[in-house]
XYZ file of C-alpha atoms in Angstrom:
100
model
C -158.741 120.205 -263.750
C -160.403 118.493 -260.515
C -160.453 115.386 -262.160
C -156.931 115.252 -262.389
C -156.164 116.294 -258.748
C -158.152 113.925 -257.695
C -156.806 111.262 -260.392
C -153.074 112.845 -258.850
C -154.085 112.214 -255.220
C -155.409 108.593 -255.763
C -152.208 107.867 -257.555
C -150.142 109.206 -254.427
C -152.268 106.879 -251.708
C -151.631 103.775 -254.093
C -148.351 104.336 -254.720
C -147.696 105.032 -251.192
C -149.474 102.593 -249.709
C -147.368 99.945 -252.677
C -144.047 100.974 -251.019
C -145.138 100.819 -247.872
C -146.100 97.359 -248.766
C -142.708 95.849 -250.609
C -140.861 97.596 -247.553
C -142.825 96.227 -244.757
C -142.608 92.451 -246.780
C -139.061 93.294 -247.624
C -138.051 94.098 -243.649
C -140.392 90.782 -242.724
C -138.651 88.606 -244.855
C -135.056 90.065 -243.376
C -136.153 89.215 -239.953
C -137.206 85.437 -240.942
C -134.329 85.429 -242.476
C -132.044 86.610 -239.404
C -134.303 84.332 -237.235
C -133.609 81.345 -239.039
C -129.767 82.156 -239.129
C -129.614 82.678 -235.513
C -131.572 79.106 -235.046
C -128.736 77.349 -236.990
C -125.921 79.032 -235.316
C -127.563 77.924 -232.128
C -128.281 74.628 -233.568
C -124.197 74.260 -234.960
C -123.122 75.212 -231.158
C -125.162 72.833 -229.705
C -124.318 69.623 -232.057
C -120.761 70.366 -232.020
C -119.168 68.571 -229.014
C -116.072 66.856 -227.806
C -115.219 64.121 -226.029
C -112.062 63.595 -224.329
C -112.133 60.246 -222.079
C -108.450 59.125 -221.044
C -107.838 55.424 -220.242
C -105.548 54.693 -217.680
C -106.109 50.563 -217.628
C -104.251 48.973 -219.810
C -104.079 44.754 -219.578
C -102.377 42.446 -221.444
C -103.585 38.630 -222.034
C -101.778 36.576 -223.686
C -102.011 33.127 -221.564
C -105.777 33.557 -222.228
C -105.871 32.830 -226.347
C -103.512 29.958 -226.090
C -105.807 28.091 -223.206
C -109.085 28.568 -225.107
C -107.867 27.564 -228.195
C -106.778 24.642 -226.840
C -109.798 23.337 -224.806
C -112.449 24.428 -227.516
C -112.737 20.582 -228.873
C -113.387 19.527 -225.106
C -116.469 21.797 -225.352
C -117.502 21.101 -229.302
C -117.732 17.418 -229.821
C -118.204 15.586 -232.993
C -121.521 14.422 -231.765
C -122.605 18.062 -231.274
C -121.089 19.500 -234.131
C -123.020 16.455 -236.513
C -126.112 17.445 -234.860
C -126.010 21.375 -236.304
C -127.610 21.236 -239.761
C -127.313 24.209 -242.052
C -130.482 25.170 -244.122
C -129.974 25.031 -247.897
C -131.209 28.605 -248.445
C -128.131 30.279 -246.112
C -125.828 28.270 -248.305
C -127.517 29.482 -251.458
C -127.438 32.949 -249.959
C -123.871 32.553 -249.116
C -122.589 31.120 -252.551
C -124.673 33.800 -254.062
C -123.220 36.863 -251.748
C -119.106 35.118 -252.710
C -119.706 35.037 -256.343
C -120.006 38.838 -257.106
């Protein structure tokens, strides 16, 4: 009859101290977990930001295209233009990137 109050009491501290265990991991792993939610709500906030920039400059050139067009052989010559070579790979690399 000892035996088994002693076999009872055993039982009782393990199984005690087992719940006290998966309750104390189970509250442990809620507060990581409430942690971590809290970092990302803090982390959403801060990424999340807008930009409103107004522009109150607004030009128009049109004169501008016209005149460069028009003096861009004055600054290309044929001379300089002869002396430009192209290497044969960029114009294999170029056929090759057009063909697909």
């Amino acid at each position: 009859m000892a035996q088994y109050k002693i076999l009872a009491v055993i039982v009782f501290i393990v199984s005690a101290y087992a719940i006290g265990f998966h309750t104390g991991k189970t509250q442990e792993l809620r507060k990581q977990e409430s942690v971590a939610l809290k970092a990302a709500i803090k982390q959403e906030q801060a990424s999340v930001k807008t930009v409103t920039e107004y522009v109150d400059k607004v030009r128009v050139v049109r004169q501008k295209g016209e005149t460069v067009i028009k003096e861009v052989p004055v600054y290309i010559t044929k001379d300089v233009d002869s002396g430009c070579t192209i290497p044969n790979s960029f114009g294999l690399l170029w056929n090759t990137s057009n063909s697909e």
